[in-house]
Coordinates of C-alpha atoms in Angstrom, one line a residue:
M1033 CA 79.8 -99.0 -33.8
T1034 CA 82.2 -97.8 -36.5
D1035 CA 84.0 -94.5 -36.7
R1036 CA 83.6 -94.5 -40.5
P1037 CA 81.0 -92.1 -41.9
S1038 CA 77.8 -93.8 -42.8
Y1039 CA 75.8 -93.8 -46.1
Y1040 CA 72.3 -95.1 -46.7
V1041 CA 71.1 -95.4 -50.2
T1042 CA 67.8 -97.0 -51.3
T1043 CA 66.0 -98.1 -54.4
P1044 CA 62.2 -97.8 -54.6
I1045 CA 60.8 -101.2 -53.7
Y1046 CA 59.4 -102.8 -56.9
Y1047 CA 55.9 -103.9 -57.5
V1048 CA 55.6 -107.7 -57.9
N1049 CA 52.8 -107.6 -60.4
D1050 CA 55.2 -108.1 -63.3
V1051 CA 58.6 -109.4 -64.1
P1052 CA 61.7 -107.1 -63.8
H1053 CA 62.8 -105.1 -66.8
I1054 CA 65.5 -102.6 -67.8
G1055 CA 64.0 -99.8 -65.7
H1056 CA 64.3 -101.9 -62.5
A1057 CA 67.9 -102.8 -63.4
Y1058 CA 68.7 -99.1 -64.2
T1059 CA 67.5 -97.7 -60.8
T1060 CA 69.2 -100.4 -58.8
L1061 CA 72.4 -100.2 -60.8
A1062 CA 72.6 -96.5 -60.0
C1063 CA 72.4 -97.3 -56.3
D1064 CA 74.8 -100.1 -56.6
M1065 CA 77.4 -97.9 -58.3
L1066 CA 77.0 -95.3 -55.5
A1067 CA 77.1 -97.9 -52.7
R1068 CA 80.3 -99.5 -54.2
F1069 CA 81.9 -96.1 -54.7
K1070 CA 81.2 -95.1 -51.1
R1071 CA 82.5 -98.4 -49.7
L1072 CA 85.7 -97.9 -51.7
D1073 CA 86.0 -94.4 -50.2
G1074 CA 85.8 -95.7 -46.7
Y1075 CA 82.1 -95.3 -45.8
D1076 CA 80.0 -97.7 -43.8
V1077 CA 77.2 -98.3 -46.4
M1078 CA 73.7 -99.6 -46.2
F1079 CA 72.2 -100.3 -49.6
L1080 CA 68.6 -101.4 -49.6
T1081 CA 66.3 -102.8 -52.3
G1082 CA 63.3 -105.1 -52.3
T1083 CA 59.7 -105.7 -53.4
D1084 CA 56.4 -104.0 -52.7
E1085 CA 53.8 -106.8 -52.3
H1086 CA 50.5 -105.3 -51.2
G1087 CA 47.6 -103.5 -53.0
Q1088 CA 44.7 -104.1 -55.3
K1089 CA 46.9 -104.5 -58.3
I1090 CA 48.7 -107.4 -56.7
E1091 CA 45.4 -109.0 -55.5
R1092 CA 44.0 -108.8 -59.1
S1093 CA 47.2 -110.1 -60.7
A1094 CA 47.3 -113.1 -58.3
E1095 CA 43.6 -113.8 -59.0
K1096 CA 44.3 -113.7 -62.7
A1097 CA 47.2 -116.1 -62.3
G1098 CA 45.0 -118.5 -60.2
V1099 CA 47.2 -118.4 -57.1
D1100 CA 46.9 -116.8 -53.7
P1101 CA 48.5 -113.4 -53.3
Q1102 CA 51.4 -114.6 -51.0
A1103 CA 52.4 -117.4 -53.4
F1104 CA 52.2 -114.9 -56.3
C1105 CA 54.5 -112.5 -54.4
D1106 CA 56.9 -115.2 -53.5
R1107 CA 57.3 -116.2 -57.1
V1108 CA 57.8 -112.8 -58.6
S1109 CA 59.9 -111.5 -55.7
D1110 CA 62.4 -114.3 -56.4
R1111 CA 62.7 -113.0 -60.0
F1112 CA 63.8 -109.7 -58.6
K1113 CA 66.4 -111.4 -56.4
E1114 CA 67.6 -113.2 -59.5
L1115 CA 68.0 -109.9 -61.3
A1116 CA 70.1 -108.6 -58.3
A1117 CA 72.3 -111.6 -58.6
A1118 CA 72.6 -111.4 -62.4
M1119 CA 73.5 -107.7 -62.3
N1120 CA 76.0 -108.3 -59.4
F1121 CA 74.3 -105.8 -57.1
S1122 CA 75.8 -105.4 -53.7
N1123 CA 72.7 -104.7 -51.7
D1124 CA 73.0 -105.3 -48.0
Q1125 CA 69.3 -106.1 -47.6
F1126 CA 66.4 -107.2 -49.8
I1127 CA 63.2 -106.2 -48.0
R1128 CA 59.7 -107.5 -48.7
T1129 CA 56.6 -105.7 -47.4
T1130 CA 55.0 -109.0 -46.5
E1131 CA 57.6 -109.6 -43.8
D1132 CA 56.5 -109.5 -40.2
R1133 CA 59.1 -106.9 -39.3
H1134 CA 57.6 -104.5 -41.8
K1135 CA 54.1 -105.0 -40.7
K1136 CA 55.2 -104.2 -37.2
A1137 CA 57.0 -101.1 -38.3
V1138 CA 54.3 -99.6 -40.5
Q1139 CA 51.5 -100.3 -37.9
H1140 CA 53.6 -98.5 -35.3
L1141 CA 54.1 -95.5 -37.7
W1142 CA 50.3 -95.5 -38.2
K1143 CA 49.6 -95.4 -34.5
V1144 CA 52.1 -92.5 -34.0
L1145 CA 50.4 -90.5 -36.8
E1146 CA 47.0 -91.3 -35.3
E1147 CA 48.0 -90.4 -31.8
K1148 CA 49.4 -87.1 -33.0
G1149 CA 46.1 -86.2 -34.6
F1150 CA 47.0 -86.5 -38.3
I1151 CA 44.7 -89.4 -39.2
Y1152 CA 40.9 -89.2 -39.3
E1153 CA 38.0 -91.3 -40.7
D1154 CA 35.8 -90.2 -43.6
S1155 CA 34.6 -91.7 -46.9
Y1156 CA 36.5 -91.4 -50.2
S1157 CA 35.0 -90.9 -53.5
G1158 CA 37.2 -90.1 -56.5
W1159 CA 39.3 -91.4 -59.3
Y1160 CA 41.8 -94.2 -58.6
S1161 CA 44.3 -95.9 -60.8
V1162 CA 44.9 -99.5 -59.9
R1163 CA 48.0 -99.7 -62.2
D1164 CA 49.6 -96.7 -60.5
E1165 CA 48.1 -97.5 -57.0
A1166 CA 47.3 -93.8 -56.9
F1167 CA 44.4 -91.4 -56.4
Y1168 CA 44.0 -88.5 -58.9
A1169 CA 42.0 -85.3 -58.8
E1170 CA 39.6 -84.6 -61.7
K1171 CA 41.9 -81.7 -62.9
E1172 CA 44.8 -84.1 -63.4
L1173 CA 43.0 -86.5 -65.7
T1174 CA 43.2 -86.6 -69.5
V1175 CA 40.8 -88.1 -72.0
G1176 CA 41.8 -91.1 -74.1
E1177 CA 40.9 -91.8 -77.7
G1178 CA 37.8 -93.7 -76.8
G1179 CA 36.6 -90.9 -74.4
E1180 CA 37.8 -92.8 -71.3
K1181 CA 39.4 -90.9 -68.4
L1182 CA 43.1 -91.5 -67.9
A1183 CA 45.7 -90.8 -65.2
P1184 CA 48.6 -88.4 -66.1
T1185 CA 50.6 -91.6 -66.6
G1186 CA 48.1 -92.9 -69.2
A1187 CA 46.8 -95.5 -66.9
P1188 CA 43.1 -96.2 -66.8
V1189 CA 41.2 -94.8 -63.7
E1190 CA 38.0 -96.0 -62.0
W1191 CA 35.6 -94.2 -59.8
V1192 CA 35.9 -95.4 -56.1
E1193 CA 33.6 -94.8 -53.2
E1194 CA 34.4 -96.4 -49.9
P1195 CA 35.0 -95.7 -46.2
S1196 CA 38.6 -94.6 -45.7
Y1197 CA 41.0 -93.1 -43.2
F1198 CA 42.7 -89.9 -44.3
F1199 CA 46.1 -88.3 -43.5
K1200 CA 46.1 -84.5 -43.0
L1201 CA 48.4 -83.8 -45.9
S1202 CA 47.0 -80.3 -46.3
A1203 CA 48.5 -79.3 -43.0
F1204 CA 52.0 -79.7 -44.4
E1205 CA 51.8 -77.4 -47.4
D1206 CA 53.8 -74.6 -45.9
K1207 CA 56.3 -76.9 -44.2
L1208 CA 57.0 -78.7 -47.5
L1209 CA 57.5 -75.4 -49.4
E1210 CA 59.9 -74.3 -46.6
L1211 CA 61.8 -77.6 -47.0
Y1212 CA 62.2 -77.1 -50.7
D1213 CA 63.3 -73.5 -50.3
T1214 CA 65.8 -74.1 -47.5
Q1215 CA 67.2 -77.4 -48.8
E1216 CA 67.3 -77.0 -52.6
D1217 CA 69.1 -80.3 -53.1
F1218 CA 66.3 -82.3 -51.3
V1219 CA 64.9 -83.1 -54.7
M1220 CA 67.2 -83.6 -57.7
P1221 CA 67.6 -82.8 -60.5
K1222 CA 66.5 -79.2 -60.2
S1223 CA 63.8 -79.6 -62.9
R1224 CA 62.1 -82.2 -60.6
L1225 CA 62.3 -79.9 -57.6
N1226 CA 60.4 -77.2 -59.6
E1227 CA 57.8 -79.8 -60.6
V1228 CA 57.3 -80.8 -56.9
R1229 CA 57.2 -77.2 -55.7
S1230 CA 54.6 -76.4 -58.3
F1231 CA 52.4 -79.3 -57.3
V1232 CA 52.5 -78.3 -53.6
K1233 CA 51.8 -74.7 -54.4
G1234 CA 48.7 -75.8 -56.3
G1235 CA 47.2 -76.9 -53.0
L1236 CA 47.3 -80.2 -51.1
E1237 CA 44.3 -82.2 -50.3
D1238 CA 44.2 -84.7 -47.5
L1239 CA 45.3 -88.1 -48.6
S1240 CA 43.3 -91.4 -48.4
I1241 CA 45.6 -93.9 -46.7
S1242 CA 43.4 -96.9 -46.2
R1243 CA 41.2 -99.1 -48.4
S1244 CA 38.2 -101.2 -47.4
S1245 CA 37.2 -102.6 -50.8
F1246 CA 40.0 -105.3 -50.8
K1247 CA 41.9 -107.3 -48.3
W1248 CA 45.5 -107.7 -49.5
G1249 CA 47.4 -105.2 -47.4
V1250 CA 48.7 -104.5 -43.9
P1251 CA 45.7 -104.4 -41.5
V1252 CA 45.1 -100.9 -40.1
P1253 CA 45.7 -101.3 -36.3
G1254 CA 42.4 -101.0 -34.3
H1255 CA 40.2 -100.6 -37.3
E1256 CA 38.9 -103.9 -38.7
G1257 CA 38.1 -104.1 -42.3
H1258 CA 40.7 -101.5 -43.4
V1259 CA 44.1 -102.2 -45.0
M1260 CA 46.8 -99.6 -45.4
Y1261 CA 47.0 -97.6 -48.6
V1262 CA 50.0 -99.0 -50.5
W1263 CA 52.1 -95.8 -50.3
I1264 CA 52.2 -95.4 -46.5
D1265 CA 52.9 -99.2 -46.4
A1266 CA 55.6 -99.1 -49.1
L1267 CA 57.4 -95.9 -48.1
A1268 CA 57.8 -97.1 -44.5
N1269 CA 60.1 -99.9 -45.8
Y1270 CA 63.1 -97.5 -45.6
L1271 CA 62.6 -97.3 -41.9
T1272 CA 61.8 -101.0 -41.4
A1273 CA 65.2 -101.9 -42.8
V1274 CA 67.1 -100.0 -40.2
G1275 CA 65.2 -101.3 -37.2
Y1276 CA 62.3 -98.9 -36.8
P1277 CA 60.2 -98.6 -34.6
D1278 CA 63.3 -99.2 -32.3
E1279 CA 64.9 -95.8 -32.6
G1280 CA 67.6 -97.0 -30.3
A1281 CA 68.6 -99.8 -32.7
E1282 CA 72.2 -99.6 -33.9
A1283 CA 71.2 -99.6 -37.5
Y1284 CA 68.7 -96.8 -37.0
K1285 CA 71.2 -94.7 -35.2
T1286 CA 73.9 -95.4 -37.8
Y1287 CA 72.0 -95.0 -41.1
W1288 CA 68.8 -92.9 -40.6
P1289 CA 68.1 -90.5 -42.2
A1290 CA 68.8 -91.9 -45.6
N1291 CA 71.3 -90.1 -47.8
V1292 CA 69.6 -90.8 -51.1
H1293 CA 66.2 -92.3 -52.1
M1294 CA 66.6 -93.2 -55.8
V1295 CA 63.3 -93.3 -57.7
G1296 CA 61.9 -93.1 -61.2
K1297 CA 60.3 -89.8 -62.1
D1298 CA 56.8 -91.4 -62.1
I1299 CA 56.9 -91.9 -58.3
L1300 CA 58.5 -88.7 -57.3
R1301 CA 55.4 -87.2 -55.8
F1302 CA 55.0 -90.0 -53.3
H1303 CA 58.7 -89.7 -52.2
A1304 CA 59.0 -85.9 -52.3
V1305 CA 55.6 -84.9 -50.9
Y1306 CA 53.8 -87.7 -49.1
W1307 CA 56.9 -89.3 -47.5
P1308 CA 58.4 -86.1 -45.9
A1309 CA 54.9 -85.1 -44.7
F1310 CA 54.5 -88.5 -43.0
L1311 CA 57.9 -88.2 -41.4
M1312 CA 57.3 -84.6 -40.3
A1313 CA 54.0 -85.6 -38.7
A1314 CA 55.8 -88.5 -36.8
D1315 CA 58.7 -86.1 -35.7
L1316 CA 61.2 -88.3 -37.6
P1317 CA 64.3 -87.0 -39.4
L1318 CA 63.9 -86.5 -43.2
P1319 CA 66.0 -88.2 -45.8
K1320 CA 68.7 -85.9 -47.3
R1321 CA 67.7 -86.3 -50.9
V1322 CA 65.2 -87.8 -53.3
F1323 CA 66.7 -88.2 -56.8
A1324 CA 64.3 -88.9 -59.7
H1325 CA 65.8 -90.3 -62.8
G1326 CA 64.3 -90.5 -66.3
W1327 CA 63.0 -93.3 -68.5
W1328 CA 64.5 -95.4 -71.3
T1329 CA 63.1 -95.7 -74.8
N1330 CA 64.0 -98.5 -77.1
E1331 CA 65.4 -97.5 -80.5
G1332 CA 63.4 -94.3 -80.2
Q1333 CA 60.1 -95.9 -79.2
K1334 CA 58.4 -95.8 -75.9
I1335 CA 58.8 -99.2 -74.2
S1336 CA 55.6 -101.2 -73.7
K1337 CA 54.5 -104.8 -73.5
S1338 CA 51.9 -104.1 -76.3
L1339 CA 54.7 -103.1 -78.7
G1340 CA 56.7 -106.1 -77.7
N1341 CA 59.9 -103.9 -77.2
V1342 CA 60.5 -104.4 -73.5
I1343 CA 64.3 -104.6 -72.9
D1344 CA 65.1 -107.7 -71.0
P1345 CA 68.2 -107.2 -68.8
F1346 CA 68.9 -110.9 -68.6
E1347 CA 69.0 -111.1 -72.4
L1348 CA 71.4 -108.1 -72.6
I1349 CA 73.8 -109.8 -70.1
D1350 CA 73.7 -113.0 -72.0
T1351 CA 74.5 -111.2 -75.3
Y1352 CA 77.1 -108.7 -74.2
G1353 CA 78.3 -109.7 -70.8
L1354 CA 77.5 -108.0 -67.5
D1355 CA 80.1 -105.2 -67.1
P1356 CA 79.5 -103.7 -70.6
V1357 CA 75.8 -103.5 -69.8
R1358 CA 76.4 -101.9 -66.4
F1359 CA 78.9 -99.4 -68.0
F1360 CA 76.6 -98.4 -70.9
L1361 CA 73.5 -97.8 -68.7
M1362 CA 75.4 -95.4 -66.5
R1363 CA 77.6 -93.8 -69.1
E1364 CA 75.3 -93.1 -72.1
V1365 CA 72.8 -90.6 -70.6
P1366 CA 73.1 -87.8 -68.1
F1367 CA 71.5 -89.4 -65.0
G1368 CA 68.1 -87.7 -64.5
N1369 CA 67.3 -87.3 -68.2
D1370 CA 65.4 -89.7 -70.4
G1371 CA 67.6 -91.9 -72.6
D1372 CA 67.3 -94.1 -75.7
F1373 CA 68.7 -97.6 -75.8
S1374 CA 70.0 -98.6 -79.2
R1375 CA 72.2 -101.6 -79.9
K1376 CA 74.3 -99.5 -82.3
S1377 CA 75.0 -96.9 -79.6
F1378 CA 75.8 -99.8 -77.1
V1379 CA 78.3 -101.3 -79.5
L1380 CA 80.0 -98.1 -80.5
R1381 CA 80.2 -96.8 -76.9
C1382 CA 81.6 -100.1 -75.5
N1383 CA 84.1 -100.6 -78.4
S1384 CA 85.3 -97.0 -78.1
E1385 CA 85.8 -96.7 -74.4
L1386 CA 86.1 -100.2 -73.2
A1387 CA 87.7 -102.4 -75.9
N1388 CA 89.6 -99.6 -77.7
G1389 CA 90.1 -97.6 -74.6
I1390 CA 91.1 -99.0 -71.3
G1391 CA 91.1 -102.6 -72.6
N1392 CA 93.6 -101.8 -75.4
L1393 CA 95.7 -99.6 -73.2
S1394 CA 96.0 -102.2 -70.4
Q1395 CA 96.6 -105.1 -72.9
R1396 CA 99.4 -103.2 -74.8
T1397 CA 101.1 -102.1 -71.6
L1398 CA 101.0 -105.3 -69.7
S1399 CA 102.0 -107.3 -72.8
M1400 CA 105.1 -105.1 -73.2
I1401 CA 106.0 -105.4 -69.5
H1402 CA 105.5 -109.2 -69.6
K1403 CA 107.6 -109.5 -72.7
N1404 CA 110.4 -106.9 -72.1
C1405 CA 110.7 -106.7 -68.4
D1406 CA 111.0 -110.3 -67.4
G1407 CA 107.3 -110.6 -66.5
A1408 CA 107.5 -108.1 -63.6
I1409 CA 106.8 -104.4 -63.1
P1410 CA 110.0 -102.5 -64.0
T1411 CA 111.9 -100.2 -61.7
P1412 CA 111.5 -96.6 -62.9
G1413 CA 114.2 -94.0 -63.4
E1414 CA 113.7 -90.4 -62.6
L1415 CA 110.3 -89.1 -63.7
I1416 CA 110.1 -86.3 -66.2
S1417 CA 107.4 -83.7 -66.5
E1418 CA 105.2 -85.7 -68.8
D1419 CA 105.3 -88.7 -66.4
K1420 CA 104.4 -86.6 -63.4
K1421 CA 101.6 -84.8 -65.2
L1422 CA 99.9 -88.1 -66.2
L1423 CA 100.0 -89.4 -62.7
S1424 CA 99.1 -86.2 -60.9
D1425 CA 96.1 -85.7 -63.3
I1426 CA 94.9 -89.2 -62.5
E1427 CA 95.3 -88.6 -58.8
A1428 CA 93.4 -85.3 -59.0
T1429 CA 90.6 -87.1 -60.9
L1430 CA 89.4 -88.8 -57.7
D1431 CA 88.1 -85.5 -56.3
V1432 CA 86.4 -84.7 -59.6
V1433 CA 84.7 -88.1 -59.6
R1434 CA 83.7 -87.7 -55.9
S1435 CA 82.0 -84.4 -56.7
H1436 CA 80.0 -86.0 -59.6
M1437 CA 79.0 -89.0 -57.5
D1438 CA 77.8 -86.9 -54.7
K1439 CA 75.5 -85.2 -57.2
Q1440 CA 74.5 -88.5 -58.8
A1441 CA 76.0 -87.3 -62.1
F1442 CA 77.2 -90.9 -62.9
N1443 CA 77.8 -90.4 -66.6
F1444 CA 80.2 -87.4 -65.8
A1445 CA 82.0 -89.4 -63.1
L1446 CA 82.6 -92.2 -65.7
E1447 CA 83.6 -89.6 -68.3
A1448 CA 86.2 -88.2 -66.0
I1449 CA 87.7 -91.6 -65.3
F1450 CA 87.8 -92.7 -69.0
A1451 CA 89.3 -89.3 -70.0
Q1452 CA 92.3 -90.4 -68.0
A1453 CA 92.5 -93.7 -70.0
S1454 CA 92.5 -91.5 -73.1
A1455 CA 95.3 -89.4 -71.6
A1456 CA 97.3 -92.5 -70.9
D1457 CA 96.7 -93.7 -74.5
S1458 CA 98.1 -90.4 -75.8
Y1459 CA 101.1 -90.7 -73.5
I1460 CA 102.0 -94.1 -74.7
S1461 CA 101.7 -92.9 -78.4
V1462 CA 104.0 -90.0 -77.7
Q1463 CA 106.5 -91.9 -75.6
E1464 CA 106.7 -95.0 -77.9
P1465 CA 108.1 -97.5 -75.4
W1466 CA 108.4 -100.1 -78.1
K1467 CA 111.1 -98.0 -79.7
L1468 CA 112.8 -97.3 -76.4
K1469 CA 113.7 -101.0 -76.0
K1470 CA 116.7 -100.5 -78.2
T1471 CA 117.4 -96.8 -77.8
D1472 CA 116.9 -96.2 -74.1
P1473 CA 115.8 -99.3 -72.1
E1474 CA 115.9 -97.4 -68.8
R1475 CA 113.5 -94.8 -70.2
M1476 CA 111.3 -97.7 -71.5
N1477 CA 111.2 -99.1 -67.9
T1478 CA 110.1 -95.7 -66.6
V1479 CA 107.4 -95.2 -69.2
L1480 CA 106.0 -98.7 -68.7
Y1481 CA 106.1 -98.2 -64.9
V1482 CA 104.2 -94.9 -65.2
L1483 CA 101.6 -96.6 -67.5
A1484 CA 101.2 -99.6 -65.1
D1485 CA 100.5 -97.3 -62.2
A1486 CA 98.1 -95.1 -64.3
I1487 CA 96.2 -98.3 -65.2
R1488 CA 96.1 -99.4 -61.6
Q1489 CA 94.6 -96.1 -60.4
I1490 CA 92.1 -95.9 -63.3
A1491 CA 91.0 -99.5 -62.5
I1492 CA 90.6 -98.8 -58.8
M1493 CA 88.3 -95.9 -59.6
A1494 CA 86.3 -97.9 -62.2
Q1495 CA 85.6 -100.7 -59.8
A1496 CA 82.3 -99.2 -58.7
I1497 CA 80.7 -99.6 -62.2
M1498 CA 82.6 -102.7 -63.5
P1499 CA 83.6 -104.7 -60.5
E1500 CA 84.2 -108.0 -62.2
S1501 CA 86.3 -106.6 -65.1
M1502 CA 88.4 -104.4 -62.8
D1503 CA 88.9 -107.3 -60.5
K1504 CA 90.3 -109.2 -63.4
L1505 CA 92.5 -106.4 -64.5
L1506 CA 93.9 -105.6 -61.0
S1507 CA 94.5 -109.3 -60.4
Q1508 CA 96.6 -109.4 -63.6
M1509 CA 98.7 -106.7 -62.0
N1510 CA 98.8 -108.5 -58.6
V1511 CA 97.2 -105.4 -57.0
T1512 CA 95.6 -106.5 -53.7
E1513 CA 95.0 -103.1 -52.0
R1514 CA 92.1 -101.6 -54.0
G1515 CA 90.5 -98.8 -51.9
F1516 CA 90.6 -95.2 -52.8
D1517 CA 93.2 -94.6 -50.1
Q1518 CA 95.6 -96.3 -52.6
I1519 CA 95.2 -93.5 -55.1
G1520 CA 98.2 -91.2 -55.4
S1521 CA 101.9 -90.9 -55.0
T1522 CA 102.2 -92.6 -51.6
H1523 CA 100.9 -95.9 -52.9
R1524 CA 102.5 -96.5 -56.2
I1525 CA 102.7 -100.0 -57.7
A1526 CA 105.7 -101.9 -56.3
P1527 CA 108.6 -102.5 -58.8
G1528 CA 109.3 -106.1 -59.2
T1529 CA 105.7 -107.2 -58.8
E1530 CA 105.4 -110.3 -61.0
I1531 CA 102.6 -110.3 -63.6
P1532 CA 101.2 -113.2 -65.6
K1533 CA 100.8 -113.1 -69.3
P1534 CA 97.9 -110.7 -69.7
E1535 CA 94.5 -111.7 -71.0
G1536 CA 92.0 -109.3 -72.7
V1537 CA 89.4 -107.8 -70.4
F1538 CA 86.9 -106.3 -72.9
P1539 CA 85.9 -107.9 -76.2
R1540 CA 85.0 -105.9 -79.3
F1541 CA 81.4 -106.2 -80.4
D1542 CA 80.0 -106.3 -83.9
L1543 CA 77.4 -103.8 -85.0
P1544 CA 73.9 -105.2 -85.5
E1545 CA 73.5 -106.4 -89.1
E1546 CA 71.3 -103.6 -90.2
D1547 CA 73.8 -101.0 -88.9
A1548 CA 76.8 -102.8 -90.2
A1549 CA 75.2 -102.9 -93.7

C-alpha cells in the first residue's frame, strides 16, 4: 500500500473487428498524457486499455475472414498492442474480454444483479445495429437514401426477435437524473451532460442484456443458450482490471472508483447511462467522470473506409516522428470538440511551436553555454527583476497546467507550457547574451543560467506529451531528477553541470507540395 494519492484512467476497450486508426490513437493518447502527468505529479496511477472481443459483429467478421473467432481476436488484438508500443503508451494493463479473469468478473456481476432482482427473462423484438452492437428505438431511427432504416450513427439496423434477459434500466431514471444534477462534472464536456440528461428525461426502457441468436460471448451463468450482451460484458472490464469480484483486492481498494473513463462521443450513452445504472444496481461505487471527446475529419472530409481517407497512425509516425504526432493531436483542437486533421496544419503547428519554439530556444541556449561557458552550466550573478519574472512565471505555470489537466483541457495545458517557451524566447531577444560576451560576461552567465533553468522546467512539464523528445533534451542538460517536485526555486539546475555539444530535438518539416506551391 502506498501513501501516494491514486489515479485510475481508462480508455474504452476497442472492438477487434477492424485495424486500429487515428481515433483509437487519439483516445489512448489522451489517457497516456493524463497518466504520465499524474505520475510526474506524485500519483500512484493505473492506466488501462485493451480490446473488446465478443459480439455478433466479431463473429461475422471472423466468419468472413475464414477463421475461428478466438484466432481472429488474437490477430487483431495484437495490432492494437503494436499501436500502443508505436505510440509509446504507458498503460499499466492491456485487458482482453476473452480472458478467464474477465469472464469470472462479469459473470459474478450478472449474478449480483440477478440476485438483487434487476434482471428478468422476456423476449426482445426491435431494431438492432450489428455495427454499433446497440439496440435502437423506432423514434431514434432515420431513413437512408434507399429507404432503408438507419441508426443515429448511420449504421444499418436489422429487426431482431429472440428470447432475452433484460436489465431494469427504467428503475434508475430518477437516480441517474439526481446523479447528473448533484455531480455536474460526472459527464464532460458540459454539452455532453446536457445530451445525456435529455436522453434520460425522455424515458428509459429496460435494456436487453443477453442474446440467444449467436454464440460468441460470455455465457450467461445458469441460463444455457444465452450469451451476455456486449455492453454489460465490455463495460465490466474496468472492474476486472482492478481485481473484481474480490472487493478486498489491493488494486480494487486502491483504484476503484475510476477517476476518468475516456470515451468517444458515439459510446457516451453506454458509459453515462447504462454503466452507472449497472453499478448502482450492484451497490458499487460510481466512476468520478466520463469524458466524451469528439471525432477527427481528414482535410475537411468525414473519415471512412469507402472514401479511402482513413488516417493511419503508423504512417504518420513513420513520416513525422512520434512526438510531433503526439503533440499535434493533443494541441490542435480543444479536447471534447471535433477536429480536422490537415497536413498543412500539422506542419505549421509543429514548425511554429516545436522547431521554431522550444527546439530553437534550447538549441541556441545550450550552444551558447557549450561554446562560451566551457561546456558547463554557468554560475549566475544576482538575478534582476526580468530574470525573476521569467522563472516565477514558469513556476506558477504548473498550477495552471494542473487545473487544465484535471478538466481534460489538454490543448490549454500545452498552450500554457509553450507560452513559457515563447516568453523565454522574448527574454533571450531582449537580453542578447551573445553581445554580453564582450560587454558583461558575468551578466551573460546569469542570462544563460536563467535560460537553462527555464528550459529545464519547461521540458519537465512537457514530458507527459513528448516523453522521448524531453528525455533527449533533459539528458543534454544532465538533468536526472524530473518529477514536478523539481519545479521552482528550491531545485534550480546546478552551476557547473557539464553539458555535451547539443543536438537538435525537433526537425523542421516541409509543407505538402500543394500547399507549398
